[in-house]
Structure formats: C-alpha cells, structure tokens
Amino acid sequence: LSLSLSLFHSLHPPTRLPSLSHTSQPFALITTPGVVSTVVPDSPNKIFIGGLPNYLTEDQVKELLKTFGDLRAFNLVKDSATNLSKGYAFCEYLDLNITDAAIAGLNGMQLGDKKLVVQRAALGAKNANAALIGNMGMMPQPTVQIPGLPTAVSGPATEVLVLMNMVTTEDLGEDDEYQDILEDVREECGRYGFVKNVEIPRPVEGADIPGVGKIFVEYTASSEAAKAMQALAGRKFANRVVVASYFDPMKFRMRDFTN
C-alpha cells in the first residue's frame, strides 16, 4: 500500500472515543497483541505521568506516550463522581528497554501551562508535588502539540519543525515509497511557507540511526513553521495522531537528529 496517495489527504481531526476507568491492581499481566491493557500492574517499569491538563482524553494522552513506543498498559486516573481526569496516569511500555528513554523525553515537557512530571511509579504520586517544584529549574523541553491542546511554547519557535508519529520504519524501507513520502511532505508543508529542506532519516540494518520515524522540515522563517504546526499537529493519519515539535536549527544543519 503506497503512502503517497494518502499521506496527507487522509489527515483529519481525531474523534473522541468513550473513556474507560478502573483501579489498577497488581497481578500478572497477560499481553494480547495489539491490545493495550487498562490495568497497569505494579512493577519496576510502571511509569507515573503527572501534571496532565485535565481536559485531555485517554486517547490524546496515549498518543503522546506512544511517540516513544507501543504501550502494554495504560490508565488515566479519573474522579469517580465526575469521570474527569485527575491530571495523572500510569503506563507501561511493551518494550521495557525504552522505559528510561521515555521518562527522560517526557519529564518536564511543557503542555499548555503545565509541565509533565514523569518518573517510575515507585516514586509515584506521593512525590509529585516535590518533583513538580524541582522541575521548575529544568531546561525547556521540546514544544509538542497534541489534539485538543493549543500550541505549548516552552521557548521561541524555530524555523525547523519535526513531525512525529506519522511514518514507521517499514514505511521508509522501499526507495520509491520513500521518495513519494518526501514529495508529499514538501507539497503539503509548502502550503504554509517556503520549504528549504526536508530530512527523513532512514533505518540502516545493524545501526542505530537517530531520528528514524521523524520528519524534519526546514522553513525560511519561524513564523512559517508555527503556521505549519497549527495546521498539522493533532491531525490523524492511519489511526495515529500527528505530534509536532520545534527543533534546534543548528543541530538540523549539522544533521544531528538526536533528541
């Protein structure tokens, strides 16, 4: 199935799905392929996510978490009386080896007027307030936009935009399909300004290539990148919600695609 015919044409605003609420209890989790459990058992890899804007839905929070990898289990904690989010959640990744990378990437991230507090659940909610205070002195994290959330700027916008959660490693394998993706990205992103350059890192067998799965777009001005972010972030493609972030122009020009 070629991505070229539907890469951007299939982008559309995400629909809200009914939420599920439960109380997580420790037990041996049985994983069903393609299914995210709604119960997060106690384990060394259980992650606490605090500081969430309480108007975000389960799907919106999951899409943000899934930019780092597939989830094994997820639970957005809600008020039993109102069914509204209490502003924190728990999760566990399918690949336990990415737990530390996800925590490092998410902790301190600016969402609206809040910063995420992300840590192993062994530290948990008891230390959330202390951790939140400690995070005030952290370096700014990348700007990220997810559906239903206005652009959250933790620093000045740059002329380089990163589009995430749009393509997979498999999408980038075939040369013809890769070129189609490049052309589609240039065409769609060109609607919001002059695109100077597009970089889509490709996987190399046996090598760890930074930035694989991300699309880097360089505009002539930061205002053009901001316009593109407003238009593209939070839209849905192939059942995945597009996440957008600003990127350091100097690193981009040096082809340094590390986080």
mmCIF file with all atom_site columns, N, CA and C in Angstrom, residues 196-226:
data_model
loop_
_atom_site.group_PDB
_atom_site.id
_atom_site.type_symbol
_atom_site.label_atom_id
_atom_site.label_alt_id
_atom_site.label_comp_id
_atom_site.label_asym_id
_atom_site.label_entity_id
_atom_site.label_seq_id
_atom_site.pdbx_PDB_ins_code
_atom_site.Cartn_x
_atom_site.Cartn_y
_atom_site.Cartn_z
_atom_site.occupancy
_atom_site.B_iso_or_equiv
_atom_site.pdbx_formal_charge
_atom_site.auth_seq_id
_atom_site.auth_comp_id
_atom_site.auth_asym_id
_atom_site.auth_atom_id
_atom_site.pdbx_PDB_model_num
ATOM 1  N N  . LYS A 1 196 ? 12.686 24.953 2.724  1.00 0.00 ? 196 LYS A N  1
ATOM 2  C CA . LYS A 1 196 ? 14.078 24.933 2.271  1.00 0.00 ? 196 LYS A CA 1
ATOM 3  C C  . LYS A 1 196 ? 14.614 23.513 2.167  1.00 0.00 ? 196 LYS A C  1
ATOM 4  N N  . ASN A 1 197 ? 14.215 22.673 3.119  1.00 0.00 ? 197 ASN A N  1
ATOM 5  C CA . ASN A 1 197 ? 14.790 21.330 3.155  1.00 0.00 ? 197 ASN A CA 1
ATOM 6  C C  . ASN A 1 197 ? 13.880 20.396 3.937  1.00 0.00 ? 197 ASN A C  1
ATOM 7  N N  . VAL A 1 198 ? 13.872 19.135 3.545  1.00 0.00 ? 198 VAL A N  1
ATOM 8  C CA . VAL A 1 198 ? 13.157 18.085 4.268  1.00 0.00 ? 198 VAL A CA 1
ATOM 9  C C  . VAL A 1 198 ? 14.115 16.927 4.490  1.00 0.00 ? 198 VAL A C  1
ATOM 10 N N  . GLU A 1 199 ? 14.195 16.456 5.715  1.00 0.00 ? 199 GLU A N  1
ATOM 11 C CA . GLU A 1 199 ? 15.040 15.309 6.042  1.00 0.00 ? 199 GLU A CA 1
ATOM 12 C C  . GLU A 1 199 ? 14.181 14.256 6.730  1.00 0.00 ? 199 GLU A C  1
ATOM 13 N N  . ILE A 1 200 ? 14.229 13.035 6.221  1.00 0.00 ? 200 ILE A N  1
ATOM 14 C CA . ILE A 1 200 ? 13.541 11.909 6.851  1.00 0.00 ? 200 ILE A CA 1
ATOM 15 C C  . ILE A 1 200 ? 14.562 10.792 7.034  1.00 0.00 ? 200 ILE A C  1
ATOM 16 N N  . PRO A 1 201 ? 15.182 10.695 8.206  1.00 0.00 ? 201 PRO A N  1
ATOM 17 C CA . PRO A 1 201 ? 16.201 9.662  8.438  1.00 0.00 ? 201 PRO A CA 1
ATOM 18 C C  . PRO A 1 201 ? 15.643 8.264  8.165  1.00 0.00 ? 201 PRO A C  1
ATOM 19 N N  . ARG A 1 202 ? 16.464 7.441  7.510  1.00 0.00 ? 202 ARG A N  1
ATOM 20 C CA . ARG A 1 202 ? 16.041 6.084  7.158  1.00 0.00 ? 202 ARG A CA 1
ATOM 21 C C  . ARG A 1 202 ? 16.779 5.053  8.004  1.00 0.00 ? 202 ARG A C  1
ATOM 22 N N  . PRO A 1 203 ? 16.129 3.942  8.280  1.00 0.00 ? 203 PRO A N  1
ATOM 23 C CA . PRO A 1 203 ? 16.788 2.899  9.076  1.00 0.00 ? 203 PRO A CA 1
ATOM 24 C C  . PRO A 1 203 ? 17.900 2.219  8.290  1.00 0.00 ? 203 PRO A C  1
ATOM 25 N N  . VAL A 1 204 ? 18.942 1.803  8.982  1.00 0.00 ? 204 VAL A N  1
ATOM 26 C CA . VAL A 1 204 ? 20.041 1.042  8.401  1.00 0.00 ? 204 VAL A CA 1
ATOM 27 C C  . VAL A 1 204 ? 20.207 -0.213 9.242  1.00 0.00 ? 204 VAL A C  1
ATOM 28 N N  . GLU A 1 205 ? 20.147 -1.342 8.591  1.00 0.00 ? 205 GLU A N  1
ATOM 29 C CA . GLU A 1 205 ? 20.216 -2.602 9.320  1.00 0.00 ? 205 GLU A CA 1
ATOM 30 C C  . GLU A 1 205 ? 21.503 -2.709 10.137 1.00 0.00 ? 205 GLU A C  1
ATOM 31 N N  . GLY A 1 206 ? 21.350 -3.017 11.410 1.00 0.00 ? 206 GLY A N  1
ATOM 32 C CA . GLY A 1 206 ? 22.504 -3.182 12.287 1.00 0.00 ? 206 GLY A CA 1
ATOM 33 C C  . GLY A 1 206 ? 23.043 -1.898 12.862 1.00 0.00 ? 206 GLY A C  1
ATOM 34 N N  . ALA A 1 207 ? 22.411 -0.770 12.553 1.00 0.00 ? 207 ALA A N  1
ATOM 35 C CA . ALA A 1 207 ? 22.892 0.526  13.049 1.00 0.00 ? 207 ALA A CA 1
ATOM 36 C C  . ALA A 1 207 ? 21.760 1.270  13.733 1.00 0.00 ? 207 ALA A C  1
ATOM 37 N N  . ASP A 1 208 ? 22.119 2.073  14.735 1.00 0.00 ? 208 ASP A N  1
ATOM 38 C CA . ASP A 1 208 ? 21.150 2.902  15.444 1.00 0.00 ? 208 ASP A CA 1
ATOM 39 C C  . ASP A 1 208 ? 21.182 4.293  14.826 1.00 0.00 ? 208 ASP A C  1
ATOM 40 N N  . ILE A 1 209 ? 20.203 4.616  14.006 1.00 0.00 ? 209 ILE A N  1
ATOM 41 C CA . ILE A 1 209 ? 20.161 5.885  13.283 1.00 0.00 ? 209 ILE A CA 1
ATOM 42 C C  . ILE A 1 209 ? 19.246 6.860  14.025 1.00 0.00 ? 209 ILE A C  1
ATOM 43 N N  . PRO A 1 210 ? 19.788 7.972  14.541 1.00 0.00 ? 210 PRO A N  1
ATOM 44 C CA . PRO A 1 210 ? 18.949 8.947  15.250 1.00 0.00 ? 210 PRO A CA 1
ATOM 45 C C  . PRO A 1 210 ? 17.888 9.551  14.337 1.00 0.00 ? 210 PRO A C  1
ATOM 46 N N  . GLY A 1 211 ? 16.700 9.758  14.878 1.00 0.00 ? 211 GLY A N  1
ATOM 47 C CA . GLY A 1 211 ? 15.659 10.456 14.147 1.00 0.00 ? 211 GLY A CA 1
ATOM 48 C C  . GLY A 1 211 ? 14.790 9.604  13.254 1.00 0.00 ? 211 GLY A C  1
ATOM 49 N N  . VAL A 1 212 ? 15.026 8.284  13.219 1.00 0.00 ? 212 VAL A N  1
ATOM 50 C CA . VAL A 1 212 ? 14.192 7.425  12.375 1.00 0.00 ? 212 VAL A CA 1
ATOM 51 C C  . VAL A 1 212 ? 12.748 7.473  12.888 1.00 0.00 ? 212 VAL A C  1
ATOM 52 N N  . GLY A 1 213 ? 11.810 7.656  11.962 1.00 0.00 ? 213 GLY A N  1
ATOM 53 C CA . GLY A 1 213 ? 10.408 7.769  12.348 1.00 0.00 ? 213 GLY A CA 1
ATOM 54 C C  . GLY A 1 213 ? 9.955  9.210  12.490 1.00 0.00 ? 213 GLY A C  1
ATOM 55 N N  . LYS A 1 214 ? 10.902 10.159 12.347 1.00 0.00 ? 214 LYS A N  1
ATOM 56 C CA . LYS A 1 214 ? 10.574 11.579 12.433 1.00 0.00 ? 214 LYS A CA 1
ATOM 57 C C  . LYS A 1 214 ? 10.783 12.243 11.078 1.00 0.00 ? 214 LYS A C  1
ATOM 58 N N  . ILE A 1 215 ? 10.012 13.301 10.825 1.00 0.00 ? 215 ILE A N  1
ATOM 59 C CA . ILE A 1 215 ? 10.137 14.070 9.592  1.00 0.00 ? 215 ILE A CA 1
ATOM 60 C C  . ILE A 1 215 ? 10.555 15.488 9.966  1.00 0.00 ? 215 ILE A C  1
ATOM 61 N N  . PHE A 1 216 ? 11.712 15.927 9.484  1.00 0.00 ? 216 PHE A N  1
ATOM 62 C CA . PHE A 1 216 ? 12.245 17.252 9.799  1.00 0.00 ? 216 PHE A CA 1
ATOM 63 C C  . PHE A 1 216 ? 12.014 18.178 8.604  1.00 0.00 ? 216 PHE A C  1
ATOM 64 N N  . VAL A 1 217 ? 11.383 19.317 8.855  1.00 0.00 ? 217 VAL A N  1
ATOM 65 C CA . VAL A 1 217 ? 11.059 20.273 7.789  1.00 0.00 ? 217 VAL A CA 1
ATOM 66 C C  . VAL A 1 217 ? 11.646 21.635 8.146  1.00 0.00 ? 217 VAL A C  1
ATOM 67 N N  . GLU A 1 218 ? 12.487 22.177 7.253  1.00 0.00 ? 218 GLU A N  1
ATOM 68 C CA . GLU A 1 218 ? 13.108 23.485 7.478  1.00 0.00 ? 218 GLU A CA 1
ATOM 69 C C  . GLU A 1 218 ? 12.415 24.535 6.616  1.00 0.00 ? 218 GLU A C  1
ATOM 70 N N  . TYR A 1 219 ? 11.926 25.585 7.275  1.00 0.00 ? 219 TYR A N  1
ATOM 71 C CA . TYR A 1 219 ? 11.315 26.733 6.598  1.00 0.00 ? 219 TYR A CA 1
ATOM 72 C C  . TYR A 1 219 ? 12.306 27.896 6.575  1.00 0.00 ? 219 TYR A C  1
ATOM 73 N N  . THR A 1 220 ? 11.966 28.940 5.837  1.00 0.00 ? 220 THR A N  1
ATOM 74 C CA . THR A 1 220 ? 12.823 30.127 5.809  1.00 0.00 ? 220 THR A CA 1
ATOM 75 C C  . THR A 1 220 ? 12.622 30.998 7.049  1.00 0.00 ? 220 THR A C  1
ATOM 76 N N  . ALA A 1 221 ? 11.471 30.840 7.722  1.00 0.00 ? 221 ALA A N  1
ATOM 77 C CA . ALA A 1 221 ? 11.177 31.671 8.897  1.00 0.00 ? 221 ALA A CA 1
ATOM 78 C C  . ALA A 1 221 ? 10.414 30.858 9.934  1.00 0.00 ? 221 ALA A C  1
ATOM 79 N N  . SER A 1 222 ? 10.620 31.214 11.197 1.00 0.00 ? 222 SER A N  1
ATOM 80 C CA . SER A 1 222 ? 9.942  30.509 12.287 1.00 0.00 ? 222 SER A CA 1
ATOM 81 C C  . SER A 1 222 ? 8.427  30.708 12.229 1.00 0.00 ? 222 SER A C  1
ATOM 82 N N  . SER A 1 223 ? 7.987  31.850 11.693 1.00 0.00 ? 223 SER A N  1
ATOM 83 C CA . SER A 1 223 ? 6.547  32.101 11.584 1.00 0.00 ? 223 SER A CA 1
ATOM 84 C C  . SER A 1 223 ? 5.884  31.098 10.645 1.00 0.00 ? 223 SER A C  1
ATOM 85 N N  . GLU A 1 224 ? 6.611  30.666 9.610  1.00 0.00 ? 224 GLU A N  1
ATOM 86 C CA . GLU A 1 224 ? 6.079  29.663 8.692  1.00 0.00 ? 224 GLU A CA 1
ATOM 87 C C  . GLU A 1 224 ? 5.981  28.307 9.373  1.00 0.00 ? 224 GLU A C  1
ATOM 88 N N  . ALA A 1 225 ? 7.010  27.970 10.176 1.00 0.00 ? 225 ALA A N  1
ATOM 89 C CA . ALA A 1 225 ? 6.975  26.706 10.919 1.00 0.00 ? 225 ALA A CA 1
ATOM 90 C C  . ALA A 1 225 ? 5.822  26.699 11.916 1.00 0.00 ? 225 ALA A C  1
ATOM 91 N N  . ALA A 1 226 ? 5.580  27.849 12.558 1.00 0.00 ? 226 ALA A N  1
ATOM 92 C CA . ALA A 1 226 ? 4.487  27.955 13.521 1.00 0.00 ? 226 ALA A CA 1
ATOM 93 C C  . ALA A 1 226 ? 3.137  27.759 12.826 1.00 0.00 ? 226 ALA A C  1
#
